[in-house]
mmCIF file of C-alpha atoms and ligand atoms in Angstrom:
data_model
loop_
_atom_site.group_PDB
_atom_site.id
_atom_site.type_symbol
_atom_site.label_atom_id
_atom_site.label_comp_id
_atom_site.label_asym_id
_atom_site.label_seq_id
_atom_site.Cartn_x
_atom_site.Cartn_y
_atom_site.Cartn_z
ATOM 1 C CA MET A 1 2.737 1.451 -34.125
ATOM 2 C CA LEU A 2 4.745 -1.216 -32.729
ATOM 3 C CA LYS A 3 4.204 0.464 -29.396
ATOM 4 C CA ASN A 4 0.668 0.569 -29.825
ATOM 5 C CA ALA A 5 0.403 -2.867 -31.073
ATOM 6 C CA ASP A 6 2.293 -3.782 -27.860
ATOM 7 C CA GLN A 7 -0.477 -2.217 -25.737
ATOM 8 C CA ALA A 8 -2.988 -4.390 -27.494
ATOM 9 C CA MET A 9 -0.955 -7.490 -26.990
ATOM 10 C CA TYR A 10 -1.081 -6.612 -23.006
ATOM 11 C CA ALA A 11 -4.463 -6.083 -23.164
ATOM 12 C CA ALA A 12 -5.269 -9.236 -24.549
ATOM 13 C CA LYS A 13 -2.963 -11.202 -22.317
ATOM 14 C CA ASP A 14 -4.621 -9.363 -19.432
ATOM 15 C CA LYS A 15 -7.936 -10.746 -20.656
ATOM 16 C CA GLY A 16 -6.796 -14.233 -20.172
ATOM 17 C CA ARG A 17 -4.829 -14.615 -23.569
ATOM 18 C CA ASN A 18 -6.064 -16.584 -26.616
ATOM 19 C CA CYS A 19 -8.177 -13.521 -27.741
ATOM 20 C CA TYR A 20 -7.614 -10.527 -29.708
ATOM 21 C CA GLN A 21 -7.702 -6.648 -28.515
ATOM 22 C CA TYR A 22 -7.616 -3.465 -30.744
ATOM 23 C CA PHE A 23 -5.509 -0.734 -29.627
ATOM 24 C CA THR A 24 -7.540 2.377 -28.396
ATOM 25 C CA PRO A 25 -6.013 5.547 -27.166
ATOM 26 C CA SER A 26 -7.505 5.201 -23.832
ATOM 27 C CA MET A 27 -4.532 2.501 -23.439
ATOM 28 C CA GLN A 28 -2.149 4.431 -24.085
ATOM 29 C CA GLU A 29 -3.389 7.146 -21.604
ATOM 30 C CA ARG A 30 -3.647 4.351 -18.853
ATOM 31 C CA ALA A 31 0.024 3.268 -19.652
ATOM 32 C CA THR A 32 1.404 6.797 -19.579
ATOM 33 C CA SER A 33 -0.181 7.712 -16.252
ATOM 34 C CA ARG A 34 0.838 4.269 -14.587
ATOM 35 C CA ALA A 35 4.104 5.155 -15.791
ATOM 36 C CA LEU A 36 4.130 8.224 -14.045
ATOM 37 C CA VAL A 37 2.579 7.047 -10.825
ATOM 38 C CA VAL A 38 5.542 4.511 -10.840
ATOM 39 C CA ARG A 39 8.267 7.204 -11.525
ATOM 40 C CA ASP A 40 6.797 9.483 -8.548
ATOM 41 C CA LEU A 41 6.476 6.283 -6.135
ATOM 42 C CA ARG A 42 10.230 5.589 -6.556
ATOM 43 C CA CYS A 43 10.641 9.045 -4.708
ATOM 44 C CA ALA A 44 7.646 8.515 -2.350
ATOM 45 C CA LEU A 45 9.734 6.929 0.341
ATOM 46 C CA PRO A 46 13.068 9.025 0.437
ATOM 47 C CA GLU A 47 11.032 11.878 0.266
ATOM 48 C CA ASN A 48 8.955 10.845 2.900
ATOM 49 C CA GLN A 49 5.565 11.324 1.420
ATOM 50 C CA PHE A 50 3.861 8.653 3.046
ATOM 51 C CA ARG A 51 1.773 8.818 6.216
ATOM 52 C CA LEU A 52 -0.475 6.146 8.141
ATOM 53 C CA CYS A 53 -3.910 6.761 8.955
ATOM 54 C CA TYR A 54 -5.836 4.905 11.642
ATOM 55 C CA GLN A 55 -9.400 3.582 12.062
ATOM 56 C CA PRO A 56 -10.744 2.348 15.043
ATOM 57 C CA ILE A 57 -11.798 -1.354 15.504
ATOM 58 C CA VAL A 58 -14.300 -1.209 18.271
ATOM 59 C CA GLU A 59 -15.119 -3.841 20.431
ATOM 60 C CA LEU A 60 -19.110 -4.449 19.983
ATOM 61 C CA ALA A 61 -20.141 -5.592 22.989
ATOM 62 C CA THR A 62 -18.400 -2.901 25.290
ATOM 63 C CA GLY A 63 -17.681 0.301 22.681
ATOM 64 C CA LYS A 64 -14.063 -0.156 23.681
ATOM 65 C CA ILE A 65 -11.073 0.758 21.532
ATOM 66 C CA HIS A 66 -8.146 -1.393 21.714
ATOM 67 C CA LYS A 67 -7.014 -1.917 18.140
ATOM 68 C CA ALA A 68 -7.084 0.293 14.960
ATOM 69 C CA GLU A 69 -6.380 -0.665 11.442
ATOM 70 C CA ALA A 70 -3.607 1.379 9.740
ATOM 71 C CA LEU A 71 -4.279 2.641 6.450
ATOM 72 C CA LEU A 72 -1.546 4.114 4.200
ATOM 73 C CA ARG A 73 -2.037 7.521 2.566
ATOM 74 C CA TRP A 74 0.405 9.091 -0.085
ATOM 75 C CA HIS A 75 0.962 12.928 0.025
ATOM 76 C CA HIS A 76 1.929 13.574 -3.368
ATOM 77 C CA ALA A 77 3.248 17.246 -4.033
ATOM 78 C CA THR A 78 1.092 17.905 -6.934
ATOM 79 C CA ARG A 79 -1.647 15.088 -6.989
ATOM 80 C CA GLY A 80 -2.379 15.789 -3.572
ATOM 81 C CA LEU A 81 -3.613 12.794 -1.237
ATOM 82 C CA VAL A 82 -3.608 9.623 -3.597
ATOM 83 C CA SER A 83 -5.517 7.017 -2.068
ATOM 84 C CA PRO A 84 -3.888 3.197 -1.666
ATOM 85 C CA ALA A 85 -6.354 1.671 -4.469
ATOM 86 C CA ALA A 86 -4.647 4.095 -6.972
ATOM 87 C CA PHE A 87 -0.962 3.029 -6.214
ATOM 88 C CA ILE A 88 -0.789 -0.283 -4.411
ATOM 89 C CA PRO A 89 -1.133 -2.383 -7.979
ATOM 90 C CA ALA A 90 1.916 -0.282 -9.289
ATOM 91 C CA ALA A 91 3.803 -0.645 -6.274
ATOM 92 C CA GLU A 92 3.133 -4.653 -6.361
ATOM 93 C CA ASP A 93 4.001 -4.914 -9.799
ATOM 94 C CA THR A 94 7.343 -3.055 -9.336
ATOM 95 C CA ARG A 95 8.065 -4.476 -6.178
ATOM 96 C CA LEU A 96 8.273 -1.380 -4.620
ATOM 97 C CA ILE A 97 5.754 -2.523 -2.251
ATOM 98 C CA ILE A 98 8.419 -4.462 -0.294
ATOM 99 C CA ASP A 99 10.043 -1.339 1.328
ATOM 100 C CA ILE A 100 6.828 0.518 1.378
ATOM 101 C CA GLY A 101 5.338 -2.451 3.462
ATOM 102 C CA ASP A 102 8.612 -2.349 5.713
ATOM 103 C CA TRP A 103 8.236 1.313 6.083
ATOM 104 C CA VAL A 104 4.389 0.635 7.217
ATOM 105 C CA PHE A 105 5.652 -1.865 9.188
ATOM 106 C CA ARG A 106 8.025 0.249 11.249
ATOM 107 C CA GLU A 107 5.797 3.269 11.497
ATOM 108 C CA ALA A 108 2.998 0.682 12.677
ATOM 109 C CA VAL A 109 5.378 -0.257 15.492
ATOM 110 C CA ARG A 110 6.619 3.060 16.398
ATOM 111 C CA GLN A 111 3.052 4.275 16.737
ATOM 112 C CA CYS A 112 1.736 1.280 18.612
ATOM 113 C CA ALA A 113 4.563 1.430 21.051
ATOM 114 C CA TYR A 114 3.599 5.268 21.834
ATOM 115 C CA TRP A 115 -0.092 4.339 22.406
ATOM 116 C CA ARG A 116 0.463 1.092 24.682
ATOM 117 C CA GLU A 117 2.188 3.661 26.889
ATOM 118 C CA THR A 118 -0.162 6.443 26.367
ATOM 119 C CA THR A 119 -3.415 4.522 25.911
ATOM 120 C CA HIS A 120 -4.031 1.276 27.029
ATOM 121 C CA PRO A 121 -1.081 -1.388 27.446
ATOM 122 C CA GLY A 122 -2.868 -3.933 25.194
ATOM 123 C CA PHE A 123 -3.297 -1.682 22.251
ATOM 124 C CA GLN A 124 -2.788 -3.486 18.750
ATOM 125 C CA ILE A 125 -2.318 -2.034 15.396
ATOM 126 C CA THR A 126 -3.380 -4.013 12.199
ATOM 127 C CA ILE A 127 -1.398 -3.426 9.229
ATOM 128 C CA ASN A 128 -2.428 -4.513 5.586
ATOM 129 C CA THR A 129 -0.134 -6.740 3.560
ATOM 130 C CA SER A 130 0.102 -7.862 0.018
ATOM 131 C CA PRO A 131 0.506 -11.108 -1.059
ATOM 132 C CA VAL A 132 3.701 -10.077 -3.317
ATOM 133 C CA GLN A 133 5.514 -9.343 -0.181
ATOM 134 C CA TYR A 134 5.086 -12.987 1.003
ATOM 135 C CA ARG A 135 6.488 -14.415 -2.246
ATOM 136 C CA HIS A 136 9.300 -12.189 -2.196
ATOM 137 C CA ASP A 137 12.754 -13.050 -0.740
ATOM 138 C CA ASN A 138 13.404 -9.820 0.341
ATOM 139 C CA PHE A 139 10.675 -9.817 2.814
ATOM 140 C CA ASP A 140 12.298 -10.623 6.093
ATOM 141 C CA VAL A 141 10.102 -11.818 8.757
ATOM 142 C CA GLU A 142 12.673 -12.210 11.177
ATOM 143 C CA ASP A 143 13.889 -8.858 10.914
ATOM 144 C CA TRP A 144 10.009 -7.590 11.478
ATOM 145 C CA ILE A 145 10.169 -9.658 14.610
ATOM 146 C CA SER A 146 13.581 -8.436 16.014
ATOM 147 C CA HIS A 147 12.643 -5.204 15.324
ATOM 148 C CA MET A 148 9.523 -5.658 17.815
ATOM 149 C CA ARG A 149 11.767 -6.856 20.274
ATOM 150 C CA ALA A 150 13.858 -4.061 19.992
ATOM 151 C CA MET A 151 11.273 -1.702 20.645
ATOM 152 C CA GLY A 152 10.100 -3.663 23.462
ATOM 153 C CA LEU A 153 6.940 -4.950 21.801
ATOM 154 C CA PRO A 154 5.245 -8.281 22.376
ATOM 155 C CA GLY A 155 3.967 -9.866 19.150
ATOM 156 C CA PRO A 156 0.340 -9.431 19.974
ATOM 157 C CA ALA A 157 0.872 -5.526 19.470
ATOM 158 C CA ILE A 158 0.883 -5.911 16.061
ATOM 159 C CA SER A 159 -1.250 -7.963 13.745
ATOM 160 C CA VAL A 160 -1.289 -8.259 9.872
ATOM 161 C CA GLU A 161 -4.453 -8.395 7.633
ATOM 162 C CA ILE A 162 -3.909 -10.816 4.449
ATOM 163 C CA THR A 163 -6.140 -11.786 1.810
ATOM 164 C CA GLU A 164 -7.813 -15.051 1.138
ATOM 165 C CA GLY A 165 -6.210 -15.254 -2.245
ATOM 166 C CA LEU A 166 -2.670 -15.711 -0.366
ATOM 167 C CA LEU A 167 -3.632 -18.796 1.262
ATOM 168 C CA MET A 168 -4.546 -20.568 -2.074
ATOM 169 C CA ASP A 169 -0.845 -20.364 -2.610
ATOM 170 C CA SER A 170 0.542 -23.000 -0.498
ATOM 171 C CA ALA A 171 4.246 -22.254 -1.343
ATOM 172 C CA THR A 172 6.392 -23.037 1.391
ATOM 173 C CA LYS A 173 7.824 -19.280 1.219
ATOM 174 C CA VAL A 174 4.057 -18.003 2.054
ATOM 175 C CA THR A 175 3.432 -20.573 4.806
ATOM 176 C CA ASP A 176 6.731 -20.464 6.412
ATOM 177 C CA LYS A 177 5.965 -16.693 6.992
ATOM 178 C CA LEU A 178 2.868 -17.069 8.464
ATOM 179 C CA LEU A 179 3.989 -19.381 10.786
ATOM 180 C CA MET A 180 6.680 -17.384 11.886
ATOM 181 C CA PHE A 181 4.284 -14.759 12.743
ATOM 182 C CA ARG A 182 2.385 -17.078 14.630
ATOM 183 C CA ASP A 183 5.347 -18.373 16.422
ATOM 184 C CA ALA A 184 6.178 -14.722 17.471
ATOM 185 C CA GLY A 185 2.645 -14.159 18.643
ATOM 186 C CA ILE A 186 1.815 -11.633 15.966
ATOM 187 C CA GLN A 187 -2.009 -12.333 15.080
ATOM 188 C CA VAL A 188 -3.252 -12.669 11.685
ATOM 189 C CA SER A 189 -6.283 -11.633 9.949
ATOM 190 C CA LEU A 190 -8.324 -12.492 6.928
ATOM 191 C CA ASP A 191 -9.194 -9.556 5.362
ATOM 192 C CA ASP A 192 -11.806 -10.105 2.618
ATOM 193 C CA PHE A 193 -13.421 -13.555 4.395
ATOM 194 C CA GLY A 194 -16.576 -14.619 2.215
ATOM 195 C CA THR A 195 -15.495 -12.896 -1.276
ATOM 196 C CA GLY A 196 -13.424 -15.262 -2.753
ATOM 197 C CA TYR A 197 -12.914 -19.347 -2.623
ATOM 198 C CA SER A 198 -13.663 -18.780 1.182
ATOM 199 C CA SER A 199 -12.030 -22.504 1.881
ATOM 200 C CA LEU A 200 -13.640 -23.599 5.329
ATOM 201 C CA SER A 201 -10.313 -25.039 6.009
ATOM 202 C CA TYR A 202 -8.033 -22.193 5.615
ATOM 203 C CA PRO A 203 -8.594 -20.598 8.851
ATOM 204 C CA LYS A 204 -7.424 -23.202 10.819
ATOM 205 C CA LYS A 205 -4.665 -24.828 8.537
ATOM 206 C CA PHE A 206 -3.047 -21.446 8.713
ATOM 207 C CA ASP A 207 -3.829 -20.805 12.296
ATOM 208 C CA ILE A 208 -5.733 -17.437 11.622
ATOM 209 C CA ASP A 209 -6.840 -15.383 14.529
ATOM 210 C CA TYR A 210 -9.670 -13.108 12.983
ATOM 211 C CA LEU A 211 -11.978 -13.194 10.162
ATOM 212 C CA LYS A 212 -13.138 -9.917 8.694
ATOM 213 C CA ILE A 213 -16.444 -10.144 7.065
ATOM 214 C CA ASP A 214 -16.316 -7.862 3.903
ATOM 215 C CA ARG A 215 -17.961 -4.684 3.437
ATOM 216 C CA SER A 216 -20.000 -5.908 0.913
ATOM 217 C CA PHE A 217 -22.012 -8.242 3.105
ATOM 218 C CA VAL A 218 -22.377 -5.380 5.564
ATOM 219 C CA ARG A 219 -23.699 -2.988 3.277
ATOM 220 C CA ASN A 220 -27.270 -4.635 2.750
ATOM 221 C CA LEU A 221 -27.356 -6.178 5.945
ATOM 222 C CA GLU A 222 -31.157 -6.921 6.950
ATOM 223 C CA PRO A 223 -32.862 -8.871 9.270
ATOM 224 C CA ASN A 224 -33.632 -12.271 7.556
ATOM 225 C CA SER A 225 -31.745 -11.322 4.493
ATOM 226 C CA ASP A 226 -29.244 -13.636 2.730
ATOM 227 C CA ASP A 227 -26.209 -11.448 3.729
ATOM 228 C CA MET A 228 -27.742 -11.750 7.329
ATOM 229 C CA ALA A 229 -27.517 -15.464 7.300
ATOM 230 C CA LEU A 230 -24.082 -15.619 5.708
ATOM 231 C CA CYS A 231 -23.027 -13.164 8.315
ATOM 232 C CA GLU A 232 -24.362 -15.230 11.059
ATOM 233 C CA ALA A 233 -22.976 -18.465 9.479
ATOM 234 C CA ILE A 234 -19.537 -16.914 9.365
ATOM 235 C CA ILE A 235 -19.616 -15.766 13.095
ATOM 236 C CA VAL A 236 -20.863 -19.380 14.321
ATOM 237 C CA MET A 237 -18.219 -21.106 12.251
ATOM 238 C CA ALA A 238 -15.267 -18.731 13.312
ATOM 239 C CA HIS A 239 -16.311 -19.092 17.147
ATOM 240 C CA LYS A 240 -16.687 -22.852 16.787
ATOM 241 C CA LEU A 241 -12.883 -22.931 15.425
ATOM 242 C CA GLY A 242 -11.625 -20.328 18.168
ATOM 243 C CA LEU A 243 -11.451 -17.287 15.905
ATOM 244 C CA LYS A 244 -12.818 -13.902 16.580
ATOM 245 C CA VAL A 245 -14.604 -12.034 13.883
ATOM 246 C CA ILE A 246 -14.633 -8.083 12.926
ATOM 247 C CA GLY A 247 -17.585 -6.583 10.813
ATOM 248 C CA ALA A 248 -15.977 -4.271 8.211
ATOM 249 C CA GLY A 249 -17.740 -1.174 6.598
ATOM 250 C CA ILE A 250 -20.353 -0.675 9.264
ATOM 251 C CA GLU A 251 -22.124 2.747 8.442
ATOM 252 C CA THR A 252 -25.098 2.493 10.351
ATOM 253 C CA GLU A 253 -26.517 1.687 13.979
ATOM 254 C CA ALA A 254 -28.805 -0.732 12.530
ATOM 255 C CA GLN A 255 -25.771 -2.861 10.945
ATOM 256 C CA ARG A 256 -23.962 -2.494 13.888
ATOM 257 C CA ASP A 257 -26.777 -4.073 16.085
ATOM 258 C CA LEU A 258 -27.496 -6.656 13.878
ATOM 259 C CA LEU A 259 -23.935 -7.739 13.726
ATOM 260 C CA ALA A 260 -23.593 -7.500 17.560
ATOM 261 C CA ALA A 261 -26.822 -9.702 17.950
ATOM 262 C CA ALA A 262 -25.244 -12.041 15.843
ATOM 263 C CA GLY A 263 -22.292 -12.202 18.297
ATOM 264 C CA CYS A 264 -19.747 -10.466 15.946
ATOM 265 C CA ASP A 265 -16.752 -9.555 18.280
ATOM 266 C CA TYR A 266 -15.538 -6.316 16.648
ATOM 267 C CA GLY A 267 -16.717 -3.719 14.128
ATOM 268 C CA GLN A 268 -15.119 -1.065 12.148
ATOM 269 C CA GLY A 269 -16.729 1.603 9.667
ATOM 270 C CA TYR A 270 -17.494 5.001 9.143
ATOM 271 C CA LEU A 271 -20.152 5.093 12.044
ATOM 272 C CA PHE A 272 -17.576 4.805 14.673
ATOM 273 C CA SER A 273 -14.936 6.907 12.373
ATOM 274 C CA ARG A 274 -13.288 7.325 9.112
ATOM 275 C CA PRO A 275 -9.503 6.831 8.838
ATOM 276 C CA VAL A 276 -7.845 9.699 10.648
ATOM 277 C CA SER A 277 -4.475 10.933 11.173
ATOM 278 C CA ALA A 278 -2.592 9.875 14.500
ATOM 279 C CA GLU A 279 -3.403 13.094 16.159
ATOM 280 C CA GLY A 280 -7.174 12.792 14.872
ATOM 281 C CA PHE A 281 -7.191 9.186 16.476
ATOM 282 C CA GLU A 282 -5.855 10.556 19.863
ATOM 283 C CA LYS A 283 -8.728 13.241 19.973
ATOM 284 C CA LEU A 284 -10.896 10.512 19.046
ATOM 285 C CA LEU A 285 -10.236 8.290 22.140
ATOM 286 C CA ASP A 286 -9.942 11.274 24.090
ATOM 287 C CA SER A 287 -13.516 12.676 23.213
ATOM 288 C CA ARG A 288 -15.001 9.225 23.296
ATOM 289 C CA GLY A 289 -14.246 8.528 26.980
ATOM 290 C CA VAL A 290 -17.421 6.689 26.174
ATOM 291 C CA ARG A 291 -18.189 3.905 24.035
ATOM 292 C CA PHE A 292 -19.702 3.939 20.857
ATOM 293 C CA GLY A 293 -23.163 2.843 21.935
ATOM 294 C CA GLY A 294 -22.628 -1.147 21.326
ATOM 295 C CA MET A 295 -25.236 -2.951 22.987
ATOM 296 C CA GLY A 296 -26.445 0.097 24.627
ATOM 297 C CA LEU A 297 -23.846 -0.488 27.597
ATOM 298 C CA GLY A 298 -22.323 2.994 28.096
HETATM 299 P P1 C2E B 1 -8.976 -2.780 3.280
HETATM 300 O O1 C2E B 1 -7.820 -3.429 4.036
HETATM 301 O O2 C2E B 1 -10.318 -3.511 2.946
HETATM 302 O O3 C2E B 1 -9.274 -1.446 3.963
HETATM 303 C C1 C2E B 1 -10.714 -1.007 4.390
HETATM 304 C C2 C2E B 1 -11.388 0.011 3.248
HETATM 305 O O4 C2E B 1 -12.400 0.639 3.381
HETATM 306 C C3 C2E B 1 -10.274 1.517 3.456
HETATM 307 O O5 C2E B 1 -9.940 2.374 2.454
HETATM 308 C C4 C2E B 1 -11.338 2.357 4.487
HETATM 309 O O6 C2E B 1 -11.109 3.858 4.317
HETATM 310 C C5 C2E B 1 -12.375 1.893 3.870
HETATM 311 N N1 C2E B 1 -13.532 1.860 4.624
HETATM 312 C C6 C2E B 1 -13.601 1.614 6.191
HETATM 313 N N2 C2E B 1 -15.014 1.828 6.912
HETATM 314 C C7 C2E B 1 -15.608 2.111 5.497
HETATM 315 C C8 C2E B 1 -17.141 2.348 5.697
HETATM 316 O O7 C2E B 1 -17.561 2.243 6.504
HETATM 317 N N3 C2E B 1 -17.582 2.365 4.405
HETATM 318 C C9 C2E B 1 -16.872 2.483 3.353
HETATM 319 N N4 C2E B 1 -17.572 2.686 1.909
HETATM 320 N N5 C2E B 1 -15.629 2.124 3.316
HETATM 321 C C10 C2E B 1 -14.992 2.119 4.262
HETATM 322 P P2 C2E B 1 -8.635 2.681 1.823
HETATM 323 O O8 C2E B 1 -8.049 3.359 3.197
HETATM 324 O O9 C2E B 1 -8.762 3.518 0.606
HETATM 325 O O10 C2E B 1 -7.594 1.164 1.719
HETATM 326 C C11 C2E B 1 -8.088 0.686 0.241
HETATM 327 C C12 C2E B 1 -7.325 -0.456 0.373
HETATM 328 O O11 C2E B 1 -5.873 -0.469 0.265
HETATM 329 C C13 C2E B 1 -7.205 -1.380 1.445
HETATM 330 O O12 C2E B 1 -8.453 -1.885 1.837
HETATM 331 C C14 C2E B 1 -6.141 -2.126 1.544
HETATM 332 O O13 C2E B 1 -6.476 -3.442 0.862
HETATM 333 C C15 C2E B 1 -5.264 -1.438 0.770
HETATM 334 N N6 C2E B 1 -4.249 -0.568 1.627
HETATM 335 C C16 C2E B 1 -4.194 0.101 2.661
HETATM 336 N N7 C2E B 1 -3.072 0.461 3.366
HETATM 337 C C17 C2E B 1 -2.375 -0.334 2.951
HETATM 338 C C18 C2E B 1 -0.885 -0.803 3.080
HETATM 339 O O14 C2E B 1 -0.385 -0.272 3.933
HETATM 340 N N8 C2E B 1 -0.409 -2.301 2.781
HETATM 341 C C19 C2E B 1 -0.805 -2.578 1.641
HETATM 342 N N9 C2E B 1 -0.429 -3.688 1.165
HETATM 343 N N10 C2E B 1 -2.262 -2.258 1.344
HETATM 344 C C20 C2E B 1 -3.044 -1.297 1.729
HETATM 345 MG MG1 MG B 2 -7.468 -4.221 5.707
#
């Protein structure tokens, strides 16, 4: 009974405290399934169960692909392929994200070094980073930078995606790390621009290189719609500040054309390709030889 009461208390705390919650069996089920995820997550790195998938980031004016976003996948022995949405929160709560994030970085560096040799010398891989990494002392940005140097990669070979929420945290731990990236030439993208508080001062203050227009704006993009006006405003603002813009979640040609006409620099989404394995990505580059249509330039 005490354990159940505890569950209800945590639920009340999650709801912002100062309220009450009844215990329900689903709370217990959630807690048990989360404990199982955490248990298995601890074995995932030593047992080599993570892989990176890559999704192309396409230059809209030319259709060229010299960038990709690395997206983490967990190949679990019995659960099969587990999506990051299902395990990143648990990895963050347990701080396992620090080691997982290190693995993602090293794997992306290895892959990028290879693709710079075999595809395009300016190839760039973008990795997602969690706010928990920046707030933790064990996140060793200097080590990342020296690893890149040891692999013979210049800073711009890697870019890191951060979320807006991180920038609201002005702790020096966070800002110092972002500035270290900047000094090393590692570019920074703001992943979910427009969804949160979207302070217009953040991009300049933190020396951001790319704004990513969130999928939620792209989904219902139509000429003269509110979302279109928002996208246009974001693009104009970003360009005035010297930033490039990436439209995320592009699924239709109409969405791509509207964003391209508004001056959006890059696009990403199922229209071009779903996230694929490294081998799949190479096939994509080979087969394409061509561009993905952007602005009719073939
Ligand atoms: P995100 O960074 O916003 O990544 C984009 C997500 O949207 C990916 O989901 C991608 O598969 C999906 N997506 C891409 N294009 C389209 C589209 O056209 N339509 C739709 N409906 N979806 C599209 P995924 O791979 O499941 O990743 C989910 C989230 O997990 C990511 O969101 C990111 O926040 C997080 N994540 C992924 N890999 C990592 C990682 O290595 N480290 C950390 N900390 N987080 C990661
Ligand atoms: Mg991302």
